[in-house]
PDB file of C-alpha atoms in Angstrom:
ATOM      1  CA  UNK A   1     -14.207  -4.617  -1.232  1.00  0.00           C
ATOM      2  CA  UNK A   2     -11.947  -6.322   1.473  1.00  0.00           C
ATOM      3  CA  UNK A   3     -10.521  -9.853   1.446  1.00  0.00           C
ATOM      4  CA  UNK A   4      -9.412 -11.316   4.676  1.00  0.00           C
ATOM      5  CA  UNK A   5      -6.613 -14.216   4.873  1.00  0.00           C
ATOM      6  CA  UNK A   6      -6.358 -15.910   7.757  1.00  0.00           C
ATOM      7  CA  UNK A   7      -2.884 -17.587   8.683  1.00  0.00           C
ATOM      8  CA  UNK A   8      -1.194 -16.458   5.378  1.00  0.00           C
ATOM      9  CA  UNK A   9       2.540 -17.166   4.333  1.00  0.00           C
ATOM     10  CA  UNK A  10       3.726 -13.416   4.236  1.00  0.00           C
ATOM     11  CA  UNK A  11       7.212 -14.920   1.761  1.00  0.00           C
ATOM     12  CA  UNK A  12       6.038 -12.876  -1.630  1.00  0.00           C
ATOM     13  CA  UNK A  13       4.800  -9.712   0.502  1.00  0.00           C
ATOM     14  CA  UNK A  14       8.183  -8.753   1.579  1.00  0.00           C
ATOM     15  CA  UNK A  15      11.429  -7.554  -0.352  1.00  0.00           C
ATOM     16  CA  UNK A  16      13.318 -10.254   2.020  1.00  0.00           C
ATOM     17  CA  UNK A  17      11.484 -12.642   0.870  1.00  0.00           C
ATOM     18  CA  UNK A  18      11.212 -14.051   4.535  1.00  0.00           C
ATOM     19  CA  UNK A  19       9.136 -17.402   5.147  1.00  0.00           C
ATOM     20  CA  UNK A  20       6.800 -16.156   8.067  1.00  0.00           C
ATOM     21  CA  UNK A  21       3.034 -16.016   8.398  1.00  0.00           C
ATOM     22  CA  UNK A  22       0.195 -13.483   9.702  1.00  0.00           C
ATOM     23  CA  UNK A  23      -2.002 -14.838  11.787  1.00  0.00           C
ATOM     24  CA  UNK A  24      -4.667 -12.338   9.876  1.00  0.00           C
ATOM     25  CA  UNK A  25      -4.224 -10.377   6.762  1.00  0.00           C
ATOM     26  CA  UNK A  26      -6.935  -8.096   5.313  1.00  0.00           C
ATOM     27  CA  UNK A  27      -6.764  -6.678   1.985  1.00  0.00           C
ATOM     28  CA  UNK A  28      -8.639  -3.663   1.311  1.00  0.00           C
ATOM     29  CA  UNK A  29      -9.347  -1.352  -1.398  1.00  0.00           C
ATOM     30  CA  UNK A  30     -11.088   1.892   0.492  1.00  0.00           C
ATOM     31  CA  UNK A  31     -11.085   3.738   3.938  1.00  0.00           C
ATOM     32  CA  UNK A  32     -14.595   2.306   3.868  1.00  0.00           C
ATOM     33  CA  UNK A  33     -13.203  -1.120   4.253  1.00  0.00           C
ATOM     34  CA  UNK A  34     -11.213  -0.116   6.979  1.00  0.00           C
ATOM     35  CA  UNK A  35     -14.013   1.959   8.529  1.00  0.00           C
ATOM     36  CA  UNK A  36     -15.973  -1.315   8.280  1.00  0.00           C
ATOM     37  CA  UNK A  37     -13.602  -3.688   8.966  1.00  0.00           C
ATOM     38  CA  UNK A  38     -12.489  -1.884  12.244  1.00  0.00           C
ATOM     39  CA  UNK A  39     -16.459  -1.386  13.334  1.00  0.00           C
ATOM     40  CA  UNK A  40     -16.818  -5.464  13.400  1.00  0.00           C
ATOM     41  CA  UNK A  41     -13.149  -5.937  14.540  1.00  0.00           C
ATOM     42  CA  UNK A  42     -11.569  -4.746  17.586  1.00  0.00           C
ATOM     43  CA  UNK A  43      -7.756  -5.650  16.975  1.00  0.00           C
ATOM     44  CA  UNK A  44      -4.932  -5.078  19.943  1.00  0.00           C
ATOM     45  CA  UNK A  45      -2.333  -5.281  17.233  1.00  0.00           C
ATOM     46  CA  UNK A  46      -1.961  -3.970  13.430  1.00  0.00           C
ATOM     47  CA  UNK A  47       0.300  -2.841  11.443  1.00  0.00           C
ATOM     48  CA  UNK A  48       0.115  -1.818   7.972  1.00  0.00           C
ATOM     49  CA  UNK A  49       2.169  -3.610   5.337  1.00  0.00           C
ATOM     50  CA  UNK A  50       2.440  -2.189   1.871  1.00  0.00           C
ATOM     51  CA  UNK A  51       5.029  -3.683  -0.880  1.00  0.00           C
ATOM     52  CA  UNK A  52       6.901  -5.302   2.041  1.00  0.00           C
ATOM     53  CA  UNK A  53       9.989  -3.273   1.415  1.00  0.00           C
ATOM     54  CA  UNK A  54      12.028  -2.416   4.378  1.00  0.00           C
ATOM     55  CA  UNK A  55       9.333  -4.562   6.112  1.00  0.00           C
ATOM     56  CA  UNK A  56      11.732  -7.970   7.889  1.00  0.00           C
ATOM     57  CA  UNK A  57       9.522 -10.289   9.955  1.00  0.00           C
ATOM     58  CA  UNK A  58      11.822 -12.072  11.636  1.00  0.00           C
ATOM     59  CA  UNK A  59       9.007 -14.445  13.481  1.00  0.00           C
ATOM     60  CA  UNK A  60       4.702 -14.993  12.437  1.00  0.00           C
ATOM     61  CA  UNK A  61       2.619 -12.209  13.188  1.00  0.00           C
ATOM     62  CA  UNK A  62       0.078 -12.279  15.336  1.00  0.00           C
ATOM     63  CA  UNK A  63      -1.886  -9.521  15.040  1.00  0.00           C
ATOM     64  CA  UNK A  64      -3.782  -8.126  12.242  1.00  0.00           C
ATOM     65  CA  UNK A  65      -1.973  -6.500   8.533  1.00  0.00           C
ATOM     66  CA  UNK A  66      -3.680  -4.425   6.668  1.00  0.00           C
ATOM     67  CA  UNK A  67      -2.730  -4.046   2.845  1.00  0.00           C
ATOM     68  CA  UNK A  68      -4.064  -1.383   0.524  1.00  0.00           C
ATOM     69  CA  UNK A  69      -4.469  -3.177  -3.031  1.00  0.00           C
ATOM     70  CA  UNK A  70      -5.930  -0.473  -5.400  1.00  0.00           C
ATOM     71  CA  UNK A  71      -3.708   1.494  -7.729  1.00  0.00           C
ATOM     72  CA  UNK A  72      -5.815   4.077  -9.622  1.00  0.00           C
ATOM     73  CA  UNK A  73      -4.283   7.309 -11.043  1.00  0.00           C
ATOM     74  CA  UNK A  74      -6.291   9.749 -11.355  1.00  0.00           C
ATOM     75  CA  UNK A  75      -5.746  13.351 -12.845  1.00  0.00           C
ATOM     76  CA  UNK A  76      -7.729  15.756 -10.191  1.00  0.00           C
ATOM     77  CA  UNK A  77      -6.812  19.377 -11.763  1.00  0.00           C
ATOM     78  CA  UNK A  78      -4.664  20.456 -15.357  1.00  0.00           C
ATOM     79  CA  UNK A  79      -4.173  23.510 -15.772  1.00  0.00           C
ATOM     80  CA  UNK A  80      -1.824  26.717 -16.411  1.00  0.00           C
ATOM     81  CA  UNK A  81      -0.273  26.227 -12.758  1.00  0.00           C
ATOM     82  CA  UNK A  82       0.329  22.369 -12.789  1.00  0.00           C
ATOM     83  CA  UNK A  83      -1.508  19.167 -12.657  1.00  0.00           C
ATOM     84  CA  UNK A  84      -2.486  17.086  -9.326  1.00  0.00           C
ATOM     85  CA  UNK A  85      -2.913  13.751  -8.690  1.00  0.00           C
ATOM     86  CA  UNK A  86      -5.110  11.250  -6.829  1.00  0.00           C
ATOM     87  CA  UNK A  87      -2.959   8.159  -6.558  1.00  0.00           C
ATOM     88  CA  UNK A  88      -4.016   5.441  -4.267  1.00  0.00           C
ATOM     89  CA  UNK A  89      -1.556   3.903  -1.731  1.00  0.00           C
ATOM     90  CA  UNK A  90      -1.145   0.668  -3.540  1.00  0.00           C
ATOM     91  CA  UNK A  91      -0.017   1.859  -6.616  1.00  0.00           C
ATOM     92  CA  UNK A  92       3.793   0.564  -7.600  1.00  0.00           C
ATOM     93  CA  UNK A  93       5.890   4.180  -7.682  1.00  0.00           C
ATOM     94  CA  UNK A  94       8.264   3.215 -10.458  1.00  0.00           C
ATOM     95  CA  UNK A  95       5.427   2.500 -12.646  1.00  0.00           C
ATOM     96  CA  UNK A  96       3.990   6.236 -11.152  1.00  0.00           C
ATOM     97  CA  UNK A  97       7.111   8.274 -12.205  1.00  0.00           C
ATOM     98  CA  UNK A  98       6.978   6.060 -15.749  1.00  0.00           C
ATOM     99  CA  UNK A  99       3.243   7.362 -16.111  1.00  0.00           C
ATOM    100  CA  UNK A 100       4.462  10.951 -15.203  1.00  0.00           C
ATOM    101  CA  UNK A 101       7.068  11.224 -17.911  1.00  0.00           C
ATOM    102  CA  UNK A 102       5.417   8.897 -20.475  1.00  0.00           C
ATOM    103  CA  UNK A 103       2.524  12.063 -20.062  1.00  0.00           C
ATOM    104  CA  UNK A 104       4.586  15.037 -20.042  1.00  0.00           C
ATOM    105  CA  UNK A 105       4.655  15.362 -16.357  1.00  0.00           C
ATOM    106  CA  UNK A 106       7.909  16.246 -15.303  1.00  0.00           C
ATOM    107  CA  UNK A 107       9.797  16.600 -11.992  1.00  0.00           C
ATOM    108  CA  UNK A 108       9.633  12.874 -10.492  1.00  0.00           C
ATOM    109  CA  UNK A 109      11.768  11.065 -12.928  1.00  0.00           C
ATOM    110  CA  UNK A 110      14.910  11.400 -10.869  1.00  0.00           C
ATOM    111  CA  UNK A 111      12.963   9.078  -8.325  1.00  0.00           C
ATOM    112  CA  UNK A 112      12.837   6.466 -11.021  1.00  0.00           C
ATOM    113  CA  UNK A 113      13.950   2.714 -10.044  1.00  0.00           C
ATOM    114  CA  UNK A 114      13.119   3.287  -6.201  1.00  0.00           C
ATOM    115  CA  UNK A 115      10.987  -0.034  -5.596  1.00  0.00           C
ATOM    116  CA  UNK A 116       8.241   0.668  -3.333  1.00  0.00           C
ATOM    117  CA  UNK A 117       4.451   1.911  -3.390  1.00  0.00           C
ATOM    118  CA  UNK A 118       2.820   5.071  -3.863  1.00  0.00           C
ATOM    119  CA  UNK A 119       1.519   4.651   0.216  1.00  0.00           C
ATOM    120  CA  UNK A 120       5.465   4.770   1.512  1.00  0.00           C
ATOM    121  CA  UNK A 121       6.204   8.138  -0.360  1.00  0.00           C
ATOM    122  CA  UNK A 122       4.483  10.337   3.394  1.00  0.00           C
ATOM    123  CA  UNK A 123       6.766   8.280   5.110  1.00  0.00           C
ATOM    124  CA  UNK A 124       9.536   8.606   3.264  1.00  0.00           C
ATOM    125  CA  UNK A 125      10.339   5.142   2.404  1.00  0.00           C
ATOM    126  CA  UNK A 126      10.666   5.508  -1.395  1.00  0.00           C
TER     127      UNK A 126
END
């Protein structure tokens, strides 16, 4: 499912806490969203926002942001050579690397306390 905001205050979706607004602001929960979204939508500009940390709009947006919002875990594979993980992009990493040691799953608890989401961790921004 995908929810679409249209001239939204972006103040509580970034760490700075920064009083600007998106002139469109879609919310979506699968690559099929975005798959449909982008087949009725031809945007010029996007960008996509997650928690909004490291993220400082410093004017309104006028283009379109796209925000991931679902934050399933999911164990894929346990076995004798380690366990893997499905976790979608939305999901809040702290509480990840809580989940991981509160179930035995060790090796990501020294990246405890970074605030960000699961989706910045490819970039590098956890």
């Amino acid at each position: 499912m995908k929810r679409i905001y249209n001239d939204i205050n972006l103040q509580n979706r970034n760490s700075f806490g920064v009083v600007q607004s998106a002139r469109t602001l879609v919310e979506f929960e699968s690559a099929e969203d975005l798959r449909s979204y982008f087949a009725e939508h031809k945007p010029e500009k996007w960008y996509v926002l997650g928690a909004g940390n490291n993220t400082l709009f410093t004017k309104d947006y006028d283009g379109v942001l796209f925000t991931p919002v679902s934050r399933e875990v999911r164990v894929l594979e346990d076995d004798d050579r380690g366990v893997m993980l499905r976790v979608d992009a939305a999901a809040d990493w702290d509480a990840l690397v809580a989940w991981s040691v509160e179930n035995g799953l060790w090796g990501m608890e020294n990246l405890s306390a970074i605030p960000s989401s699961v989706g910045a961790a490819p970039v590098q921004n956890i």
